[in-house]
Short mmCIF file of C-alpha atoms in Angstrom, two decimals:
data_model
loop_
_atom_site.label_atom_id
_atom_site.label_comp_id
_atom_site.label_asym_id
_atom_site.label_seq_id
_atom_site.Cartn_x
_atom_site.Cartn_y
_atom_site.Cartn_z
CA UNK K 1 -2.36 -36.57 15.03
CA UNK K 2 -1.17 -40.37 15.65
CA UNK K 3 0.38 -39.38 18.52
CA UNK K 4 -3.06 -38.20 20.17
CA UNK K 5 -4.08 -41.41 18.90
CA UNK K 6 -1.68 -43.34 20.70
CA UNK K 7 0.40 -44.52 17.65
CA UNK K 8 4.32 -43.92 18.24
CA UNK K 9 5.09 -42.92 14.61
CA UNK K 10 8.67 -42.88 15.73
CA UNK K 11 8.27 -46.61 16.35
CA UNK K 12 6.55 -47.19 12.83
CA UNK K 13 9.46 -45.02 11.02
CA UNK K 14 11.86 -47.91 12.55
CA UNK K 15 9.60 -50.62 11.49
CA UNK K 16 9.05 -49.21 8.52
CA UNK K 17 12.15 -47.04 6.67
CA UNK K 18 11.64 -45.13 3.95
CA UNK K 19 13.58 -46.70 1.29
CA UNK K 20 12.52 -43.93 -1.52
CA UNK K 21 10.58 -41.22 -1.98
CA UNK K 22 8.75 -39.24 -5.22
CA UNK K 23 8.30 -35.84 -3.43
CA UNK K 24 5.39 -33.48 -3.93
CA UNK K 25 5.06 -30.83 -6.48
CA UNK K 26 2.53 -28.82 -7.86
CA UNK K 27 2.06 -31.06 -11.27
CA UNK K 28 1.56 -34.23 -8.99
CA UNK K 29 -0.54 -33.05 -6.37
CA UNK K 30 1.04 -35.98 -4.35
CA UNK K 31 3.68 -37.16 -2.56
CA UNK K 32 4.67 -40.79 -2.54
CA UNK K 33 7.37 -42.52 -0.04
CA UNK K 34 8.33 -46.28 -0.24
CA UNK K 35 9.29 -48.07 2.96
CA UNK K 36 10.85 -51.35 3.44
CA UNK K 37 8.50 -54.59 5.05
CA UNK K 38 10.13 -56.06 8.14
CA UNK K 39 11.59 -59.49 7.71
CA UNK K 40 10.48 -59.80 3.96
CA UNK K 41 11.19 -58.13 0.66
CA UNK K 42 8.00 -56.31 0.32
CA UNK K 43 7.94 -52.95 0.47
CA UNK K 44 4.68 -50.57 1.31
CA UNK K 45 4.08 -47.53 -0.61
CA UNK K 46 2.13 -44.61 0.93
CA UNK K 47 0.51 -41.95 -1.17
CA UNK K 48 -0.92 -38.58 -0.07
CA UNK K 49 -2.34 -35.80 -1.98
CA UNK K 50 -5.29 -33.58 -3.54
CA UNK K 51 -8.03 -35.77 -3.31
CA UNK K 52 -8.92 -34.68 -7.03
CA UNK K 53 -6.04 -36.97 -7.95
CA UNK K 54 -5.76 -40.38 -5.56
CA UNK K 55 -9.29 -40.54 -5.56
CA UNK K 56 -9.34 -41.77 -9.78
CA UNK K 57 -10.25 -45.30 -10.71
CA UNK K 58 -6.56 -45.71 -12.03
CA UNK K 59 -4.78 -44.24 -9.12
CA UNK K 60 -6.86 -45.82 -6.26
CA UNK K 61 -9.15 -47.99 -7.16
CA UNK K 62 -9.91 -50.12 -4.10
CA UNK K 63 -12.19 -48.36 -1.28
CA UNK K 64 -14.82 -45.95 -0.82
CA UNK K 65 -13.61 -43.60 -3.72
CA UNK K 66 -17.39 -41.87 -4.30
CA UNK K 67 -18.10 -41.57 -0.36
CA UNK K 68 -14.62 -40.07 -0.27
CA UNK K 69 -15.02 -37.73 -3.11
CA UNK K 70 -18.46 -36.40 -1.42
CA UNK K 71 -16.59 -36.51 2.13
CA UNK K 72 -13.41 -34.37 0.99
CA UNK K 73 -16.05 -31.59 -1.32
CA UNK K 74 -17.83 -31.27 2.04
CA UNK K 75 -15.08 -30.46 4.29
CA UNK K 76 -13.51 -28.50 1.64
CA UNK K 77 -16.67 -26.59 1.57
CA UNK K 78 -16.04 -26.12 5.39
CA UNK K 79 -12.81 -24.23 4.63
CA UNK K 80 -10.75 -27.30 5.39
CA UNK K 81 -7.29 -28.67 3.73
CA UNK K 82 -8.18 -32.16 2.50
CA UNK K 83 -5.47 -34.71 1.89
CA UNK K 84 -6.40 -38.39 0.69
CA UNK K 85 -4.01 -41.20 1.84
CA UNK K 86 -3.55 -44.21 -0.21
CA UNK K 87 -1.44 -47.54 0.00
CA UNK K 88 -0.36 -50.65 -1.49
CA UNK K 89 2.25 -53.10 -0.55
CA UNK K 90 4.04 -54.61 -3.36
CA UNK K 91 7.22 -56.78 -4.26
CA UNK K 92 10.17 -55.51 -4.48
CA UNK K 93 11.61 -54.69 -7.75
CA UNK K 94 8.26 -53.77 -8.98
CA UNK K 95 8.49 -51.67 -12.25
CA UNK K 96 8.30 -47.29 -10.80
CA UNK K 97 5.96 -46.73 -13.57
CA UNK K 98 3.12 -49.20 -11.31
CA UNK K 99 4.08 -48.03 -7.89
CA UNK K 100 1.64 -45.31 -8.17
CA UNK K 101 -1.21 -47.12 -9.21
CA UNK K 102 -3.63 -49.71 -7.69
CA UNK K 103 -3.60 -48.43 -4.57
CA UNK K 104 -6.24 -48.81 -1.43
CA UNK K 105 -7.70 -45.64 0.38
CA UNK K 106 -6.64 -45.75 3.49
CA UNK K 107 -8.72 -42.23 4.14
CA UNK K 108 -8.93 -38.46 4.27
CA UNK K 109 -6.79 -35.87 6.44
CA UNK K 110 -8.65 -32.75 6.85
CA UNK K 111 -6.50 -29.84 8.22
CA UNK K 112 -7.38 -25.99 8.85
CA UNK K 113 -5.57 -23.42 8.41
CA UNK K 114 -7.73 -20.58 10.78
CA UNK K 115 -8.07 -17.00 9.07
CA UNK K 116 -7.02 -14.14 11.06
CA UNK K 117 -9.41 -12.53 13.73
CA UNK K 118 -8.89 -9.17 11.71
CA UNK K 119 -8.34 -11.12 8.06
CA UNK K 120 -12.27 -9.21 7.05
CA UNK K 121 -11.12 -6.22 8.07
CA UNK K 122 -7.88 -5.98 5.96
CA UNK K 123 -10.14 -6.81 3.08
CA UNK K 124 -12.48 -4.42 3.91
CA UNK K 125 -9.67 -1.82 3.99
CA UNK K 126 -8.00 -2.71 0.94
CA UNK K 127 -11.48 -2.50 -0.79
CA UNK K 128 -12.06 1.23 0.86
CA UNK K 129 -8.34 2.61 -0.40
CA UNK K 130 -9.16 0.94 -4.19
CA UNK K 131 -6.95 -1.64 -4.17
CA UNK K 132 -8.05 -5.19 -5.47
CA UNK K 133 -7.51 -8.07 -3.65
CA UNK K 134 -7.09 -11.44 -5.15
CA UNK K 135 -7.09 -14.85 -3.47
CA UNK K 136 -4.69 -17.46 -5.21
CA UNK K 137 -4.00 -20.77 -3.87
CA UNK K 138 -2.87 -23.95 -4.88
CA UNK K 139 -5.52 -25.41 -2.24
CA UNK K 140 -9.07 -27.15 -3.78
CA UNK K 141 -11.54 -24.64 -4.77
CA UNK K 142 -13.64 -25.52 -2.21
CA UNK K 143 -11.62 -24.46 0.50
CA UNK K 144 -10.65 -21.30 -1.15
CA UNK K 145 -14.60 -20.50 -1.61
CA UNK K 146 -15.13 -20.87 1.86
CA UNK K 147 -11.90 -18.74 2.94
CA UNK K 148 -13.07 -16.06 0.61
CA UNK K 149 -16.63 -15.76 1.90
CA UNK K 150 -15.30 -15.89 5.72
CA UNK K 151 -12.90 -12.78 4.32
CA UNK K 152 -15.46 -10.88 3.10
CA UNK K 153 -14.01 -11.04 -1.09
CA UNK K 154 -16.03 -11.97 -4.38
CA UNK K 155 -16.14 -16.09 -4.62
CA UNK K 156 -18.75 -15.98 -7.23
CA UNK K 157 -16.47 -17.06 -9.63
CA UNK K 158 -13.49 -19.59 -9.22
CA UNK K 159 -10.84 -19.74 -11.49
CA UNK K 160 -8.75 -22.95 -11.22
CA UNK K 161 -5.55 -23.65 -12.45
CA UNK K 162 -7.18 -26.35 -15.22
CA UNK K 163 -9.68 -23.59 -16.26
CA UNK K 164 -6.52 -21.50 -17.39
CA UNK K 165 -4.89 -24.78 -19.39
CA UNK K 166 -8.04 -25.42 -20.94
CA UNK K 167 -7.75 -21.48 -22.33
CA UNK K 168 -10.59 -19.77 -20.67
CA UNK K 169 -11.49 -16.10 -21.58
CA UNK K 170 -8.59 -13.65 -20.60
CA UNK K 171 -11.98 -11.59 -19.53
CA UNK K 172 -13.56 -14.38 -17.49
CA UNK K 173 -9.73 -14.42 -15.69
CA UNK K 174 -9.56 -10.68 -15.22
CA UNK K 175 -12.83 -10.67 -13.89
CA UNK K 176 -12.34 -13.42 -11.15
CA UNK K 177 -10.79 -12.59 -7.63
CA UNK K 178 -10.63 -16.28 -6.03
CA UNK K 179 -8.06 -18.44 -7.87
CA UNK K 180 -7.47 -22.42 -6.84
CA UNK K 181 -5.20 -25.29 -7.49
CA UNK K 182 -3.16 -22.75 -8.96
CA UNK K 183 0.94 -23.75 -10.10
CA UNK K 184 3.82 -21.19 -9.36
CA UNK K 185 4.24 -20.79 -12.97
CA UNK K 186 0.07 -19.68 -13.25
CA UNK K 187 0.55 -17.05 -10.05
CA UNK K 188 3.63 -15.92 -12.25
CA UNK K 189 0.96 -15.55 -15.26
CA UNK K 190 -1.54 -13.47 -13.61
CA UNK K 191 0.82 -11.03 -12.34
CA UNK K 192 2.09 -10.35 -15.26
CA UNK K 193 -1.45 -10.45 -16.67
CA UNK K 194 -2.55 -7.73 -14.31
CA UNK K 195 0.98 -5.63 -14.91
CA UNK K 196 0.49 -5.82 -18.53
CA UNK K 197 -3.01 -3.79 -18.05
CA UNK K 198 -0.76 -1.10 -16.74
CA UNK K 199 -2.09 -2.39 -12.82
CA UNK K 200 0.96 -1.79 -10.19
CA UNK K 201 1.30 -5.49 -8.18
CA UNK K 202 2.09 -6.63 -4.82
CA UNK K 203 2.33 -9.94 -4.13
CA UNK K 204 2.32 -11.57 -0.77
CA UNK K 205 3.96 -15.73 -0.40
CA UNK K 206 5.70 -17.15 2.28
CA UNK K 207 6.74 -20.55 0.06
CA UNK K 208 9.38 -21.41 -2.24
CA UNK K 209 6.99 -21.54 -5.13
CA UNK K 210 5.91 -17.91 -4.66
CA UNK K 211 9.41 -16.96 -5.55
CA UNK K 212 8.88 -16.38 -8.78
CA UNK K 213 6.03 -14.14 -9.01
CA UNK K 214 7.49 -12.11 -6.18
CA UNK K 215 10.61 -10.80 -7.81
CA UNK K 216 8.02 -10.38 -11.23
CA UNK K 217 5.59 -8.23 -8.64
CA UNK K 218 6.25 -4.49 -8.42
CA UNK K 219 6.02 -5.07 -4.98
CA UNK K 220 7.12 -8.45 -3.59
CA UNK K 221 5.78 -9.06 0.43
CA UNK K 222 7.31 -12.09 2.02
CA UNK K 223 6.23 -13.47 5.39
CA UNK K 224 8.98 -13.03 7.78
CA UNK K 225 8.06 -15.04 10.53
CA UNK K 226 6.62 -18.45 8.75
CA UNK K 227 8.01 -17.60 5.36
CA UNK K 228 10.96 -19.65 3.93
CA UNK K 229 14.34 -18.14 2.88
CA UNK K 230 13.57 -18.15 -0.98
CA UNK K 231 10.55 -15.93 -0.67
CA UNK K 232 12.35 -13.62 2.03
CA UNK K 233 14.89 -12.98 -0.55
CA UNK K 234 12.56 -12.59 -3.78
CA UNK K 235 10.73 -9.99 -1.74
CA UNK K 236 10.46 -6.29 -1.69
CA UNK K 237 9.02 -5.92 1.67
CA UNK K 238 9.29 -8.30 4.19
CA UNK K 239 6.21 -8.70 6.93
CA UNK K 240 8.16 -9.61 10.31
CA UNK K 241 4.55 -9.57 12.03
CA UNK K 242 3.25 -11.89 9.41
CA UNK K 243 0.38 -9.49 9.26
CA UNK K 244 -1.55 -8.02 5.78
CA UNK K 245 -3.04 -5.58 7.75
CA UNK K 246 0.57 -4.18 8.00
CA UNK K 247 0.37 -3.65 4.06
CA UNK K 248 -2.82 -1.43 4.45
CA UNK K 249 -0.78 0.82 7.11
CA UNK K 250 2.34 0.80 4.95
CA UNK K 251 -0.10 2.14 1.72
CA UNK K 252 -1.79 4.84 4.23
CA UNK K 253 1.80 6.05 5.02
CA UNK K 254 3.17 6.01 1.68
CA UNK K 255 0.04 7.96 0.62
CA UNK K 256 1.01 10.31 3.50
CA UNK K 257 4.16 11.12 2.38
CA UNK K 258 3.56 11.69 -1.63
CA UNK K 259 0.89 14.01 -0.57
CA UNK K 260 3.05 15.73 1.64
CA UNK K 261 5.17 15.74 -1.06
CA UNK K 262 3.12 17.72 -3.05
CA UNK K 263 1.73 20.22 -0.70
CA UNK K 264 5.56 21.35 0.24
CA UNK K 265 5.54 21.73 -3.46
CA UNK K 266 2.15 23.58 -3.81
CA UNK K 267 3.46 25.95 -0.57
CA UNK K 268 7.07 26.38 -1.74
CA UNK K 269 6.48 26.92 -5.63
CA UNK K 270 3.60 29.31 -4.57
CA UNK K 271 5.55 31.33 -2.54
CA UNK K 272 8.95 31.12 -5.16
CA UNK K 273 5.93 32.49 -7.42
CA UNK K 274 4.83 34.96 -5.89
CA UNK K 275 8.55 37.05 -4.41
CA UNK K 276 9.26 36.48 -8.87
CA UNK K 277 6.08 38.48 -9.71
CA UNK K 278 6.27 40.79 -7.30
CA UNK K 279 10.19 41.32 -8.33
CA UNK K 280 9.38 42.07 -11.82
CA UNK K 281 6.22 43.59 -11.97
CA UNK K 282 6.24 45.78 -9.10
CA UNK K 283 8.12 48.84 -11.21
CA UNK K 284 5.37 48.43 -13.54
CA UNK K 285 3.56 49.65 -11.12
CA UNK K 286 5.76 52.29 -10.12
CA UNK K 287 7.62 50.14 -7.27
CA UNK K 288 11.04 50.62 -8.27
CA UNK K 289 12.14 48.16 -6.04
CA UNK K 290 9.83 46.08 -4.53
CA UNK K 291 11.96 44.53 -1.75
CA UNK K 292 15.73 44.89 -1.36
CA UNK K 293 17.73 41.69 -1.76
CA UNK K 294 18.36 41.59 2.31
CA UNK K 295 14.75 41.41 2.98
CA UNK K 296 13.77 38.90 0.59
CA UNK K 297 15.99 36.36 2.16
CA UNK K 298 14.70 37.29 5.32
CA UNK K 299 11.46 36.05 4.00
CA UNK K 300 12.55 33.19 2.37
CA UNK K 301 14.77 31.87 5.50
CA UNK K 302 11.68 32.05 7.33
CA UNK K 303 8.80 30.68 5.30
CA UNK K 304 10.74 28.05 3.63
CA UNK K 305 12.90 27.40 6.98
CA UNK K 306 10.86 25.59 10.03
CA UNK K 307 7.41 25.72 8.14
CA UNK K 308 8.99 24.00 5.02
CA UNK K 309 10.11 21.24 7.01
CA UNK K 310 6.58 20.97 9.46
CA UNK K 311 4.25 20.29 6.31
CA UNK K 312 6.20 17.08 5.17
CA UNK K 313 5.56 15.76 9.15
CA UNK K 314 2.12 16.47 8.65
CA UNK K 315 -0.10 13.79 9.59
CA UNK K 316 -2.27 11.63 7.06
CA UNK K 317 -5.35 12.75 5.66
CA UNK K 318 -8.12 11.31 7.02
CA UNK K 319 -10.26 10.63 3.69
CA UNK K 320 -6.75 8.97 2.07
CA UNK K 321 -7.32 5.77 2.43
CA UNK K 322 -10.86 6.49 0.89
CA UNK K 323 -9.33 7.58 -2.55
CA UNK K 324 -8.10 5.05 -5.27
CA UNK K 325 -4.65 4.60 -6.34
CA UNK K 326 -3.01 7.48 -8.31
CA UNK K 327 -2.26 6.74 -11.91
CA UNK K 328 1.20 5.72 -12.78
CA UNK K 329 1.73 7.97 -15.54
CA UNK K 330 0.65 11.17 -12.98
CA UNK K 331 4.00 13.29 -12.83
CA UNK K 332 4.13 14.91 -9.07
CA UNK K 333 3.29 18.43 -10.40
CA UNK K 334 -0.34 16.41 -11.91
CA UNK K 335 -3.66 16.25 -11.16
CA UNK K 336 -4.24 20.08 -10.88
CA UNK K 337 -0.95 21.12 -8.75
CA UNK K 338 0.92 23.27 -10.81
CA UNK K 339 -2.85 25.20 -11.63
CA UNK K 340 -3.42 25.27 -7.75
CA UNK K 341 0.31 27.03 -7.34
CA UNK K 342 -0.16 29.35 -9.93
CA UNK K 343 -3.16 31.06 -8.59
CA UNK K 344 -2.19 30.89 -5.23
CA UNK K 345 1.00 32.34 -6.03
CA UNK K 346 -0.84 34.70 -8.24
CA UNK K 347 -3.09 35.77 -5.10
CA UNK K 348 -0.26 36.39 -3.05
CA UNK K 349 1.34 38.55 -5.52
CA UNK K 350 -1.79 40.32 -6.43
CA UNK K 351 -2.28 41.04 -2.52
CA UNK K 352 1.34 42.52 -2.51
CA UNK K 353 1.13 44.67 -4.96
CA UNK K 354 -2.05 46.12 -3.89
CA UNK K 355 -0.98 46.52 -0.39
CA UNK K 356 2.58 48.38 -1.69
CA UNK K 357 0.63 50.77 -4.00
CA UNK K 358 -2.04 51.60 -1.09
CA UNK K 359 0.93 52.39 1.10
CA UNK K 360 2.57 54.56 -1.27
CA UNK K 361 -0.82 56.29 -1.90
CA UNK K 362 -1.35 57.24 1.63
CA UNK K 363 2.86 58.00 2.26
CA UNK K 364 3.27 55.42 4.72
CA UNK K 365 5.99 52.71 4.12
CA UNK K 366 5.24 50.89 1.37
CA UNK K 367 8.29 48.70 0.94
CA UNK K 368 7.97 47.98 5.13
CA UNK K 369 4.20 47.19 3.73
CA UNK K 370 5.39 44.60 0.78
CA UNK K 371 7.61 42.89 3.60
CA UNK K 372 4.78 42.05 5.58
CA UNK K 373 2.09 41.08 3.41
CA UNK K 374 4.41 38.85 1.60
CA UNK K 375 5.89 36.98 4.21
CA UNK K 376 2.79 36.76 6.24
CA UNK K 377 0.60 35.52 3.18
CA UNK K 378 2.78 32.65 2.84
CA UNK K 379 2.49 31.59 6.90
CA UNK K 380 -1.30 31.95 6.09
CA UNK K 381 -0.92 29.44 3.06
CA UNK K 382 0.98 27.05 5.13
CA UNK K 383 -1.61 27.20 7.55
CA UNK K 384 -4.09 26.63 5.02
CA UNK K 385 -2.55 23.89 3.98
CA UNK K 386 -2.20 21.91 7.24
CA UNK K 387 -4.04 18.49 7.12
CA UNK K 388 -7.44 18.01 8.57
CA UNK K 389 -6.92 16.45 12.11
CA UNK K 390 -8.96 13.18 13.07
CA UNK K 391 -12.26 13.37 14.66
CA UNK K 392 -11.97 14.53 18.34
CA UNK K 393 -7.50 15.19 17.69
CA UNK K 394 -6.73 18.78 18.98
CA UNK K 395 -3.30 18.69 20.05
CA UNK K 396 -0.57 21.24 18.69
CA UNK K 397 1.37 20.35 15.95
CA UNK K 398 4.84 20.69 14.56
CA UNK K 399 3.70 23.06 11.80
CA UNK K 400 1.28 25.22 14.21
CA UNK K 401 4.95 26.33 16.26
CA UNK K 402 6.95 25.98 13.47
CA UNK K 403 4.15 29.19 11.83
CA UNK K 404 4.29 30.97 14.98
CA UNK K 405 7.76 30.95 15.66
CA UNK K 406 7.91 32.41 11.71
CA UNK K 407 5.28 34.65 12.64
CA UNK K 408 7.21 36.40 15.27
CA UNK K 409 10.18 36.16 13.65
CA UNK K 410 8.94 38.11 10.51
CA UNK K 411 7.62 40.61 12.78
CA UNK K 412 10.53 41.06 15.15
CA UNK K 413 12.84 43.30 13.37
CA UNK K 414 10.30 46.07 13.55
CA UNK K 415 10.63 45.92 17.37
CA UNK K 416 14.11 45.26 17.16
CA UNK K 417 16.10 48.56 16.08
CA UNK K 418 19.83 46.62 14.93
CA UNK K 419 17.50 44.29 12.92
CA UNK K 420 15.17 46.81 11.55
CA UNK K 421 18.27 48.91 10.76
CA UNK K 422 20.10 45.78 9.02
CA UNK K 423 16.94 44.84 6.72
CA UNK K 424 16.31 48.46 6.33
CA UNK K 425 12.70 48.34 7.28
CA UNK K 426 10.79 51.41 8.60
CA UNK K 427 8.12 51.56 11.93
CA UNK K 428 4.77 51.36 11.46
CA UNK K 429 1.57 52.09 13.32
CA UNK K 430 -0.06 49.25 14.73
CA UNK K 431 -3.51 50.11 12.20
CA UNK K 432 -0.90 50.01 9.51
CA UNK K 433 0.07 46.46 11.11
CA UNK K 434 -3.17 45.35 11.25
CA UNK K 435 -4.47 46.01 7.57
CA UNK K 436 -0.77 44.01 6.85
CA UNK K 437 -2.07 41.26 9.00
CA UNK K 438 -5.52 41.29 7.33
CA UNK K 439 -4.47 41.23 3.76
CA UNK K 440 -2.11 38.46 4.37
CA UNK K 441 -5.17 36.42 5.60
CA UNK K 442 -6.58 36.84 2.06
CA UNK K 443 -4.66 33.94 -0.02
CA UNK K 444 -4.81 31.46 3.02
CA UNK K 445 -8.58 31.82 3.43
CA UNK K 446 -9.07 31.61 -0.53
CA UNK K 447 -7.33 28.17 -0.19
CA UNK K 448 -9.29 26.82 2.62
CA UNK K 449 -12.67 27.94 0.42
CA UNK K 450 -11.45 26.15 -2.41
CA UNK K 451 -10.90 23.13 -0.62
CA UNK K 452 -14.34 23.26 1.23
CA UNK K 453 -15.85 23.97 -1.98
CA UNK K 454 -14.31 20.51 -3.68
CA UNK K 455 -15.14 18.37 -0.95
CA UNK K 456 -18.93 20.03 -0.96
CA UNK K 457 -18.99 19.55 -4.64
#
């Protein structure tokens, strides 16, 4: 800034040479530096800080102080940094404890820090996925009013750090998403504020006084391009683009991959389910033996194979990022899985065993029959399962070849004589194919009407 002026500050460093310094921290609120007159043993101290604190009657008391109070709560207003810049020059050997005091205003510095283009959007997308987003700064809360509304978060009420000293309702503080002239030890505070009502934190800081509530966060983010080396290393996750939005696409991807999770679960458990009931209460029915020990790892190698592996690259769901957090205490078999495997793997088994005994009934081969249906059922489940593209996607996916490579493969060995002869199936007609084909649609479509039926309802 002097240098657009036309001031050579390197020439006023010479001139001047800073003899001392009391550096800034967040208690302050100001840094002072003491430079050394030329040619006389004065020495001029320069002050700069939160205007909040220079601008008192026994800090600066010479100048416009109440046009520079209304100045600096305008521009912070305006989104702007304000710094007020004080001086005195004074004798040396003047006692510390007066350096800081009596000083003249020499003016106001306002500085801007510009939000994002896409900073309203993140917000917006952290509001739509459930997550709360608080602002805390150690700037005035002026300035973190106005960055708030340009953001798009809830400024009507602004917590500052003194508010918190002065003991303010823990509700009032829970309530509040804009924080200002907040200390390193306060962000610590509300972290651990927000963890202890059983909340799971991330905390983004890119300065060495964010380093404490970033190793306390569950979820420290540091700044990688702009932050400093004592919040990279306090951090969890660290942002190389220097970008929240990447947070938002990092919590859409782990949501993508816990529900993946589960549905591998839901179509593997299911299907484990279903080859146990059919196993032990098929001679109930009269089925001696079900499925002979060569033919049920057929059917496992080939649902559980390619298929298996598809559903966890399955895309994300599209209404994800529209759900709220899960809760911390749900165990991956919660929220209804384990019910929604045991009836599908019921259904399948159910579907079996009806399609063996109607076999048997008619002499045609019932065990070639159980083979089918059972393996088939469970491609139809997997299809079921498959995520809901976006609007307008209709390429093929992994799981859609991974299915119909299991497809064929399930039905190859009754074309294939060595193969048929090794898993000692039997032929059958293609109507006897075709009622296989048609039961095995059963469980699949019951899952795909349960689903619509949830979303309707």
């Amino acid at each position: 800034l002097a240098g657009r002026a036309g001031v050579s500050a390197e020439s006023l460093r010479s001139a001047y040479p800073r003899s001392a310094e009391a550096p800034f921290d967040s208690v302050r609120k100001r840094m002072t530096t003491l430079h050394r007159m030329p040619g006389d043993d004065q020495i001029l101290v320069v002050s700069k800080g939160a205007p909040e604190v220079l601008l008192e009657a026994e800090v600066t008391p010479y100048g416009e102080i109440a046009r520079a109070r209304e100045v600096a709560s305008v521009l912070a207003r305006q989104g702007y940094r304000v710094l007020a810049v004080a001086d005195r020059i004074i004798p040396g050997g003047t006692h510390p404890e007066l350096i800081e005091a009596g000083l003249h205003l020499v003016g106001l510095v306002a500085l801007t820090d510009p939000v994002r283009h896409n900073a309203a959007d993140v917000v917006a997308s952290f509001g739509a996925a459930g997550v709360d987003l608080l602002l805390i700064t150690g700037d005035a809360p002026g300035t973190a009013q106005a960055v708030a509304d340009r953001i798009g978060l809830d400024s009507s009420s602004v917590i500052t750090g003194s508010d918190i000293d002065a003991g303010l309702d823990p509700a009032a503080v829970a309530g509040a998403r804009v924080f200002a002239r907040i200390r390193p030890q306060q962000k610590l505070d509300i972290v651990k504020s927000w963890q202890a009502d059983g909340h799971v934190v991330a905390m983004t800081g890119d300065g060495v006084n964010d380093g404490p509530a970033l190793r306390r966060a569950d979820i420290g983010v540091a700044m990688g391009k702009d932050g400093t080396e004592v919040a990279r290393q306090a951090a969890d996750l660290i942002l190389t683009d220097d970008d929240l939005g990447t947070v938002v696409v990092a919590i859409e991807e782990g949501r993508r991959i816990y529900s993946n999770v589960r549905t591998f679960l839901r179509y593997a458990l299911s299907g484990g389910l279903a080859e146990v009931l059919v196993m032990l209460l098929g001679p109930f029915f009269g089925l001696a033996l079900p499925l002979l020990p060569a033919q049920i790892l057929w059917i496992n190698m080939l649902t559980h194979g390619l298929p298996g592996v598809a559903l966890g690259a399955e895309p994300a769901d599209p209404l994800a990022m529209r759900r709220g957090p899960r809760s911390t205490d749900e165990h991956v078999l919660g929220a209804g899985l384990w019910q929604r495997i045991a009836w599908t793997g019921s259904l399948i088994a159910v579907v079996t065993i009806g399609a063996a005994l109607w076999a048997r009934s008619i002499g045609a081969p019932w065990q070639t029959m159980t083979y089918l249906v059972l393996g088939l059922s469970q491609l139809g489940v997997a299809i079921a399962l498959r995520r809901p593209g976006r609007p307008g996607a209709r390429r093929l996916r992994f799981l859609d070849v991974a299915v119909l490579g299991a497809i064929l493969a399930q039905l190859g060995p009754l074309a294939i004589t060595p193969l048929r002869e090794l898993l000692s199936l039997e032929p059958v007609s293609p109507g006897q194919l075709a009622l296989a084909a048609a039961l095995a649609v059963i469980p699949g479509a019951a899952v795909i009407l349960r689903r619509l039926w949830h979303r309707r309802a």
